[in-house]
Tab-separated table of C-alpha atoms and ligand atoms in Angstrom:
chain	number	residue	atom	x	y	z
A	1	UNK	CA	168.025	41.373	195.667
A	2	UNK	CA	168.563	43.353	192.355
A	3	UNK	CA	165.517	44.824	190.858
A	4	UNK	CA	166.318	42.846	187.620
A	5	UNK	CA	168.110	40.069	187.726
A	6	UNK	CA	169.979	38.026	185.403
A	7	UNK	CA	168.493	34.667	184.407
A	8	UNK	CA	168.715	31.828	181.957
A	9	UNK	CA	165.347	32.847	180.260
A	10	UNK	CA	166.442	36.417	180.028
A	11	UNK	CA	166.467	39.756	182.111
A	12	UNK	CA	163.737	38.827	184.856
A	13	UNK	CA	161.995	41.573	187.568
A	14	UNK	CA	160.978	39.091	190.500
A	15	UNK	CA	158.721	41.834	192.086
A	16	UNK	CA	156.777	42.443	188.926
A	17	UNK	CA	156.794	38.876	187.452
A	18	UNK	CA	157.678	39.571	184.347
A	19	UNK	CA	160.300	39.049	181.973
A	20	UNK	CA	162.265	42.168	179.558
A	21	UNK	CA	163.115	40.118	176.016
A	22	UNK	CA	163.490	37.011	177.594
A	23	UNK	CA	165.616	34.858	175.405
A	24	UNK	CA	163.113	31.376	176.591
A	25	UNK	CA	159.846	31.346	176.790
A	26	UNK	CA	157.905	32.850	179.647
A	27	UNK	CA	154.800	33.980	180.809
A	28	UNK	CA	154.814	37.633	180.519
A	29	UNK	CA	157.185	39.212	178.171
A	30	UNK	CA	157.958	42.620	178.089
A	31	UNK	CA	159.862	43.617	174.390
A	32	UNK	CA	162.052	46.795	174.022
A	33	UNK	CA	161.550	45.650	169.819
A	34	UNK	CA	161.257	43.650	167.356
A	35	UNK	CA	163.908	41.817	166.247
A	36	UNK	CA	164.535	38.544	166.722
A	37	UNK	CA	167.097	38.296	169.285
A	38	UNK	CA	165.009	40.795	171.447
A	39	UNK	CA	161.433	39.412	170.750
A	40	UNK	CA	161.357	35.271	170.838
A	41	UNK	CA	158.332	33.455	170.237
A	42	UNK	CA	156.493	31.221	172.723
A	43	UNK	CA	155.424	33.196	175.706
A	44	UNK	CA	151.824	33.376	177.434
A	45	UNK	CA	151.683	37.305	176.992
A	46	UNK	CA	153.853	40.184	175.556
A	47	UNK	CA	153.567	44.179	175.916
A	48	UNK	CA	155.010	46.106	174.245
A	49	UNK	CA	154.455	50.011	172.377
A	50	UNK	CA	151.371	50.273	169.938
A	51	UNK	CA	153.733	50.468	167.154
A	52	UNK	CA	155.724	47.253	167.413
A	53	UNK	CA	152.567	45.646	167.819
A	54	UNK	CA	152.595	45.028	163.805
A	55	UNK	CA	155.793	43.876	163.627
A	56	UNK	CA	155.609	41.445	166.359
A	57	UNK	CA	152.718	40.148	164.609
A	58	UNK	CA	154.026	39.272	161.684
A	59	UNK	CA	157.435	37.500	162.977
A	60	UNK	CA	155.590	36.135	166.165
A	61	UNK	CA	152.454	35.481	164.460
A	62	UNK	CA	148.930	35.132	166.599
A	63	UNK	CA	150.226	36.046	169.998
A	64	UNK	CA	148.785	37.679	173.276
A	65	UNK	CA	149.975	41.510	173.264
A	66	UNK	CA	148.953	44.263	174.942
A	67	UNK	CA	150.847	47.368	173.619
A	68	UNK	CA	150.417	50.846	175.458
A	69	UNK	CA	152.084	54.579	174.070
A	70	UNK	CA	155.135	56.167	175.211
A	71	UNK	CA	155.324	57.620	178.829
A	72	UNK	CA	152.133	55.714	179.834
A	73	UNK	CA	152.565	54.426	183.400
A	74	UNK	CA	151.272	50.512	184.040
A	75	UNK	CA	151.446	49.097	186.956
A	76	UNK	CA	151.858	45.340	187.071
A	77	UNK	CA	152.004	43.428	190.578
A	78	UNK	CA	152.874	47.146	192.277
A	79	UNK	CA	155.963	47.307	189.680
A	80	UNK	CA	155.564	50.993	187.572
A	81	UNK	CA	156.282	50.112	183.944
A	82	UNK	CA	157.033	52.467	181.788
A	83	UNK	CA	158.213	52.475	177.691
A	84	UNK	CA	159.860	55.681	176.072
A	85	UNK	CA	161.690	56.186	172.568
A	86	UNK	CA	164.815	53.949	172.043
A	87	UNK	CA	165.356	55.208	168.764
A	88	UNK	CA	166.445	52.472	166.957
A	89	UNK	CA	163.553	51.187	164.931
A	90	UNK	CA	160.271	51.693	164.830
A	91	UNK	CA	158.271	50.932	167.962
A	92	UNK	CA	161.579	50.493	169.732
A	93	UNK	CA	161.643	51.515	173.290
A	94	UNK	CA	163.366	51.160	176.403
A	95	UNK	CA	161.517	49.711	179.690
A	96	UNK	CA	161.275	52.285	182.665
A	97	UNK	CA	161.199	49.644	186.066
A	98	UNK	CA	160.515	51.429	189.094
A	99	UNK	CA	159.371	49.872	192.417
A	100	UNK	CA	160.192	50.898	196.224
A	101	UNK	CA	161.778	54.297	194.833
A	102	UNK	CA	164.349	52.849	193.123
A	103	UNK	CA	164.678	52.530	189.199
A	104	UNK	CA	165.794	50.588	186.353
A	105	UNK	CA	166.235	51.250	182.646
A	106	UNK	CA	166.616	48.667	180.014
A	107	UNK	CA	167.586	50.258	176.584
A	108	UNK	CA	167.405	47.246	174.816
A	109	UNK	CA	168.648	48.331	171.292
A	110	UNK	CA	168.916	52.089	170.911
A	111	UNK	CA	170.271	55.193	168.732
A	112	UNK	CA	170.832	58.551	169.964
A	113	UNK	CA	170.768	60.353	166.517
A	114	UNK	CA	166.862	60.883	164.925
A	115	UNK	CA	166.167	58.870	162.478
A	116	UNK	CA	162.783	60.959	161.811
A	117	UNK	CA	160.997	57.275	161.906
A	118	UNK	CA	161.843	55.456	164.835
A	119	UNK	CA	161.035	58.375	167.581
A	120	UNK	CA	164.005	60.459	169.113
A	121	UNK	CA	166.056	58.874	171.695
A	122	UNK	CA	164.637	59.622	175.332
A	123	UNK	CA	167.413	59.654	177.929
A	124	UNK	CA	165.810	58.834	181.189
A	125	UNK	CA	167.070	59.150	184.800
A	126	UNK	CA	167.400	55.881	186.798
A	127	UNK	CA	169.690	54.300	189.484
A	128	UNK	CA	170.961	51.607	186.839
A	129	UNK	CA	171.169	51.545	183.338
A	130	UNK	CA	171.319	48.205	181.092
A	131	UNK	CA	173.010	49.199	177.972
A	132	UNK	CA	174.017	47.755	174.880
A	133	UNK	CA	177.305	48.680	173.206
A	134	UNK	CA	177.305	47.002	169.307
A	135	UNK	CA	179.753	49.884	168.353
A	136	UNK	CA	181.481	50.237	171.747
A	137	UNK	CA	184.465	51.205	170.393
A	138	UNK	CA	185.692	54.572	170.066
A	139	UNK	CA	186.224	54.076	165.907
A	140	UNK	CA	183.042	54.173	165.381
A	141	UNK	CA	181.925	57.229	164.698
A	142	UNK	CA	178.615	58.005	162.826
A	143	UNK	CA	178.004	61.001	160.331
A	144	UNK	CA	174.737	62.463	160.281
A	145	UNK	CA	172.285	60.703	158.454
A	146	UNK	CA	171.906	63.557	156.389
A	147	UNK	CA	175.787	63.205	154.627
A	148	UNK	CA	175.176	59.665	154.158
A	149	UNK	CA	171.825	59.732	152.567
A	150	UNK	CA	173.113	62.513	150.064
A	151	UNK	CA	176.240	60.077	149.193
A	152	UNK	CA	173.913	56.943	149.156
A	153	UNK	CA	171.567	59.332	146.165
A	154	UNK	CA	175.036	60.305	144.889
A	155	UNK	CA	175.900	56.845	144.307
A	156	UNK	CA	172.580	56.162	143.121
A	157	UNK	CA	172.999	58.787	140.289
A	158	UNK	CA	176.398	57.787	139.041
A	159	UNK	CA	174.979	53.858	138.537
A	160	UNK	CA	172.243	55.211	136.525
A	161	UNK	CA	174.711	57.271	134.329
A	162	UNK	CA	176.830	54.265	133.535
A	163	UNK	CA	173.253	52.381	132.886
A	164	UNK	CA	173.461	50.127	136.139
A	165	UNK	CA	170.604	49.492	138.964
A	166	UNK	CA	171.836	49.955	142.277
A	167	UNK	CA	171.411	47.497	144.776
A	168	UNK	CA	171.096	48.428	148.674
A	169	UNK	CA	172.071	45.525	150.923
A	170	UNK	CA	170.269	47.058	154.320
A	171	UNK	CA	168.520	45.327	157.440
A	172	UNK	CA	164.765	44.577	156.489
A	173	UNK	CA	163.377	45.985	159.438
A	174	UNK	CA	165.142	49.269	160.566
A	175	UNK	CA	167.342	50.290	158.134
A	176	UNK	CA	165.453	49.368	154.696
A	177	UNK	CA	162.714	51.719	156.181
A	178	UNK	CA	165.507	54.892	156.434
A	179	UNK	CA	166.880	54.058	153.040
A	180	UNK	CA	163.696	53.808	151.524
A	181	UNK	CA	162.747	56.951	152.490
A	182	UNK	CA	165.612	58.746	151.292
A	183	UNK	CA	165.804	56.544	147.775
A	184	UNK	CA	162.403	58.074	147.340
A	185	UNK	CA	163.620	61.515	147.185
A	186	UNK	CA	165.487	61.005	144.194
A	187	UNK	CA	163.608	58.068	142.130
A	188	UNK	CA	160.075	56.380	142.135
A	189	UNK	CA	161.984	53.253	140.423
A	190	UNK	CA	162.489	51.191	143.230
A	191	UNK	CA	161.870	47.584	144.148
A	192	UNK	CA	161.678	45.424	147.304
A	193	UNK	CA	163.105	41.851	148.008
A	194	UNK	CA	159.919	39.821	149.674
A	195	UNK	CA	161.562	39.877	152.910
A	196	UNK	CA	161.561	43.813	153.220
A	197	UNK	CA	158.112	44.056	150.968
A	198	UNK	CA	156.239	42.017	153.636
A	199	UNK	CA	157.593	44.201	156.541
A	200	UNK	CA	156.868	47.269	154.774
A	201	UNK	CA	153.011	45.750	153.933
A	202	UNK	CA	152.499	45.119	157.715
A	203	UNK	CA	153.599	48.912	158.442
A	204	UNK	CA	151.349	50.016	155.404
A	205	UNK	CA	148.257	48.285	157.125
A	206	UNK	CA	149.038	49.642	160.534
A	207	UNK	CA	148.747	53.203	158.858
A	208	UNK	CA	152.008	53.718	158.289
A	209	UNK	CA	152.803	56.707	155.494
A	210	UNK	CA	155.751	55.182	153.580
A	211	UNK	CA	156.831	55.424	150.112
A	212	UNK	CA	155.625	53.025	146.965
A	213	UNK	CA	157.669	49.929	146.561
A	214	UNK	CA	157.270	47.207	143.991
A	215	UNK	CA	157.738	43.528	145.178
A	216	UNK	CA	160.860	41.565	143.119
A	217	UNK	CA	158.782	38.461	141.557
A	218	UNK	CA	160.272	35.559	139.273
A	219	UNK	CA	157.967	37.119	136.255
A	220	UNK	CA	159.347	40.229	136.198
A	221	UNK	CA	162.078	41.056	133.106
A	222	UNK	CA	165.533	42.559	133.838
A	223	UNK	CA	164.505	45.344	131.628
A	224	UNK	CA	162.296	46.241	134.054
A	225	UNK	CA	165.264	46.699	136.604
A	226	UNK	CA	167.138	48.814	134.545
A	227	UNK	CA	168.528	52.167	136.173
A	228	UNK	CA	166.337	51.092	139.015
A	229	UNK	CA	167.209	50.563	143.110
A	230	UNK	CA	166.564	47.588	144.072
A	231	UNK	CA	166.655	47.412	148.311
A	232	UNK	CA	167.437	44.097	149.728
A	233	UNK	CA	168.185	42.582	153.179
A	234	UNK	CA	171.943	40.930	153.150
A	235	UNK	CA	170.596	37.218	152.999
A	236	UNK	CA	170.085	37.835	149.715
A	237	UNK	CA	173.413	39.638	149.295
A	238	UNK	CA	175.576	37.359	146.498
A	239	UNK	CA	172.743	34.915	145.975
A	240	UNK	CA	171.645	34.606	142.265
A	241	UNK	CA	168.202	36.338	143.168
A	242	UNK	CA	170.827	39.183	142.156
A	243	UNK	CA	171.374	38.159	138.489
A	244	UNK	CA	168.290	39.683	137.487
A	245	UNK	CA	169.022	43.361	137.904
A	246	UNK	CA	172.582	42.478	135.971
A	247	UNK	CA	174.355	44.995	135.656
A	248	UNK	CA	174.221	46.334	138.937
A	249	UNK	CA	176.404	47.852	141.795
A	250	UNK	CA	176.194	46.488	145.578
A	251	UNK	CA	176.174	49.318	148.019
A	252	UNK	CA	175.918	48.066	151.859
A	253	UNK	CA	174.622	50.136	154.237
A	254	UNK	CA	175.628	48.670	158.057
A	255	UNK	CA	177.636	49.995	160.531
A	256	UNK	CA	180.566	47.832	160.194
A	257	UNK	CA	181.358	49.617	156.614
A	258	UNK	CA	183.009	52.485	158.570
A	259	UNK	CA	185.794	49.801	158.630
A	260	UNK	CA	186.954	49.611	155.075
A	261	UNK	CA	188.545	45.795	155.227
A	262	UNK	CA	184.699	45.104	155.585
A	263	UNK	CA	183.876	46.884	151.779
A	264	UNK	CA	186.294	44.531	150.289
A	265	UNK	CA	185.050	41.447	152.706
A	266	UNK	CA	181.777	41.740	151.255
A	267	UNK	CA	182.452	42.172	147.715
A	268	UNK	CA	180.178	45.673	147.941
A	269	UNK	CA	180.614	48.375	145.415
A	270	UNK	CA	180.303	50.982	147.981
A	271	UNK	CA	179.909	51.107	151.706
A	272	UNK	CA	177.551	53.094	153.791
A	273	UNK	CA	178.271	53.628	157.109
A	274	UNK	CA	174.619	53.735	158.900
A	275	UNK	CA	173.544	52.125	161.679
A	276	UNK	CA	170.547	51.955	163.829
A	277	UNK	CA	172.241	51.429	166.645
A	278	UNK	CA	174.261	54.685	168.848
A	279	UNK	CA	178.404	55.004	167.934
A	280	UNK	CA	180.884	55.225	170.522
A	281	UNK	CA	180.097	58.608	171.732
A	282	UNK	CA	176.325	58.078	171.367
A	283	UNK	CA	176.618	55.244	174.302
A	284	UNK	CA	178.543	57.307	176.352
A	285	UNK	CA	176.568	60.650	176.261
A	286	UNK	CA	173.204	58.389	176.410
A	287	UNK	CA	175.011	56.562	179.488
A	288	UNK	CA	175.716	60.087	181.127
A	289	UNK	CA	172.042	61.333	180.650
A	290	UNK	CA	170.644	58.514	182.794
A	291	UNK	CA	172.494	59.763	186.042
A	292	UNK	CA	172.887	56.094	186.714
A	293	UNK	CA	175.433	54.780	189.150
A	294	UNK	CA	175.425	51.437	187.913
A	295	UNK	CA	175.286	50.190	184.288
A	296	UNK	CA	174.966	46.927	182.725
A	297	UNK	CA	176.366	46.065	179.062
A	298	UNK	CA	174.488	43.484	177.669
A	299	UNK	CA	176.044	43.078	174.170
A	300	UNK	CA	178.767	44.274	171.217
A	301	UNK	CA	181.715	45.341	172.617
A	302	UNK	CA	180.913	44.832	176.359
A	303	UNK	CA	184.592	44.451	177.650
A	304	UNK	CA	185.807	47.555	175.682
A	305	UNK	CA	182.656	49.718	176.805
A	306	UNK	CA	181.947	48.623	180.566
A	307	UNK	CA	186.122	49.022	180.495
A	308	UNK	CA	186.025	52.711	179.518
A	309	UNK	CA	182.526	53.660	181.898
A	310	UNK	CA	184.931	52.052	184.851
A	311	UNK	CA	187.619	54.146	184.476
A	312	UNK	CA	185.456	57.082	184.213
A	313	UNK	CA	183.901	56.706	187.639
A	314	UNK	CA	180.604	55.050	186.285
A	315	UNK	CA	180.345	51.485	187.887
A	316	UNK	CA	179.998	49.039	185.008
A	317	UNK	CA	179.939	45.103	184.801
A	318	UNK	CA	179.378	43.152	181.752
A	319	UNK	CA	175.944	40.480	182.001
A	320	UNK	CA	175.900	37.710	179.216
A	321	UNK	CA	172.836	37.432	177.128
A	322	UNK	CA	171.695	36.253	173.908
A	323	UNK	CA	171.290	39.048	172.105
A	324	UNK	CA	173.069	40.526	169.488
A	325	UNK	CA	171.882	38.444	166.159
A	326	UNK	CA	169.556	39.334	163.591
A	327	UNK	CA	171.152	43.085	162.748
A	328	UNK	CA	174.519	44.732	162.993
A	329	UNK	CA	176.126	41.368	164.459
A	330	UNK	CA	177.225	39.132	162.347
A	331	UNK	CA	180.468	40.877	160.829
A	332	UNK	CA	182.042	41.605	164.173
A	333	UNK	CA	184.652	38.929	164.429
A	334	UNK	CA	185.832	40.359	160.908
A	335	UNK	CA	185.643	43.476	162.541
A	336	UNK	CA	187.405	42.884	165.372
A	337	UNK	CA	190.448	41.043	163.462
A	338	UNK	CA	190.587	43.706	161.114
A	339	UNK	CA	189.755	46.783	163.274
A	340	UNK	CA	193.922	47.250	164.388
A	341	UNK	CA	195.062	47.439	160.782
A	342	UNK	CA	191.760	49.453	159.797
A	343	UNK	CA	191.833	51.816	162.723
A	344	UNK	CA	194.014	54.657	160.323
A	345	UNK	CA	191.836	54.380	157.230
A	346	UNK	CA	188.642	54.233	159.237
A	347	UNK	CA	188.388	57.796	159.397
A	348	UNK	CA	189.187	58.875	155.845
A	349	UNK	CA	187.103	56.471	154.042
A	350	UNK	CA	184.812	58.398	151.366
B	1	ZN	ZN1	167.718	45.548	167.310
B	2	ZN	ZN1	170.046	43.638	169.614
């Protein structure tokens, strides 16, 4: 019998009892992170590290969690359990299973570049390796967070010369974080959409260091906006919440703007390719590191990945799950239609 096995309710260690983001449900949940295709309300007990602990809080509300640090060994029902850094946002981690000598490793989601907030990416040795693979094909290819914060200010500094706000269109919990630290370098001007204020409060209150924001309310004036950055999570992207900072320009910062089809899709100004989650060589060097015979792809583009680890002497199978939702997801059918015509221009895009 596998160590973890593939159920309806999610990813499920019988020796241990417990569950890894079960998508149902269950009694005791262990989450890689907290997003909301990875951490589901309803079950008797969750663990998970001290830092998602906040954050699970606030989406979950009043649950049972125990949370414990990175590298701390727990032992439930003779099962070692283990967390260590996923790098993807903060508190993310991936679940060390060992039991009988043999070991698993679920990455949940995961980034191998430092995002200096969510913890560097540990790789860790294990027999098997569940992986995800959002950007699991070889076009994407990330530049260092560094180049694309410094166009991101650049862009940031041109709208305020031709009198416009700029308005970032990034993930509320993961990305808004990155940007906002990196806005704050250039300008103290900058405002929140309620969705990424509240996150930010619960990360303030856990004694998290992180810039000043300002929350968006219906009483303030668009004067107030003016020459300002506004960050906001894409739900609100096109909505007339927008008007208010008129005139503006839409910058979007996702992963799936390294394909330029997707700029024009979304009606953004500019495009910023960041991601929280590991490009195409990111999964395969992070894939390597493990030593793992076996992998699992969980979610993106499983065929494509678990495809390209086969023919490279890695044994890999593709499991179905339900992840791959709140973040990154949603424009990958565009993506994929679009990525044969985009492959070229990909590369260039500036
Ligand atoms: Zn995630
Ligand atoms: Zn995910």
């Amino acid at each position: 019998m596998q160590l973890i096995e593939f159920t309806d309710n999610g990813l499920y260690c019988r020796a241990g009892d417990f569950y890894i983001d079960p998508w149902r449900p269950v009694n005791k949940a262990i989450i890689t992170h907290a997003h909301s295709d990875h951490a589901k309300p309803g079950s008797n007990s969750y663990l998970c590290h001290h830092f998602s602990t906040p954050l699970l809080k606030l989406r979950l509300g009043d649950i049972n969690v125990q949370s414990i640090e990175w590298g701390e060994t727990i032992l439930i029902n003779n099962v070692k359990v283990s967390l260590h850094p996923a790098g993807h946002i903060i508190g993310s981690s991936q679940v060390r299973v060992e039991y009988n000598g043999e070991v698993w490793v679920v990455s949940g989601d995961y980034k191998t570049e430092d995002d200096g907030i969510s913890g560097a990416f540990e790789p860790v040795r294990c027999n098997t390796f569940i992986s995800e693979s959002t950007f699991g094909l070889p076009i994407y290819n990330w530049k260092p967070q560094k180049e694309i914060f410094k166009s991101i200010q650049q862009w940031i500094t041109e709208n305020q010369a031709k009198g416009q706000s700029s308005v970032i269109i990034a993930y509320s919990l993961g990305k808004a974080q990155r940007v906002l630290k990196s806005v704050a370098e250039i300008t103290d001007k900058i405002f929140a959409h309620g969705a990424i204020w509240n996150t930010q409060q619960a990360l303030i209150n856990a004694g998290w260091k992180l810039p000043p924001v300002e929350r968006v309310t219906s009483d303030m004036k668009k004067e107030d906006f003016k020459n300002s950055v506004i960050i906001a999570p894409p739900s609100a992207d096109g909505t007339s919440w927008m008007k208010r900072f008129t005139p503006y320009s839409v910058g979007v910062c996702s992963g799936w703007m390294q394909v330029r089809g997707n700029v024009r899709r979304r009606n953004a100004d500019a495009g910023f390719a960041l991601s929280d989650h590991a490009d195409w060589n990111g999964l395969i060097s992070a894939v390597k590191n493990t030593g793992a015979e076996k992998v699992f792809v969980t979610h993106g583009f499983q065929a494509a990945f678990s495809r390209y680890l086969n023919e490279n002497g890695i044994e890999a199978a593709e499991i179905k799950t339900e992840y791959g939702g709140e973040e990154e997801e949603q424009e990958k059918s565009s993506t994929t239609e679009t990525q044969d015509k985009e492959i070229n221009t990909a590369e260039d895009k500036e």
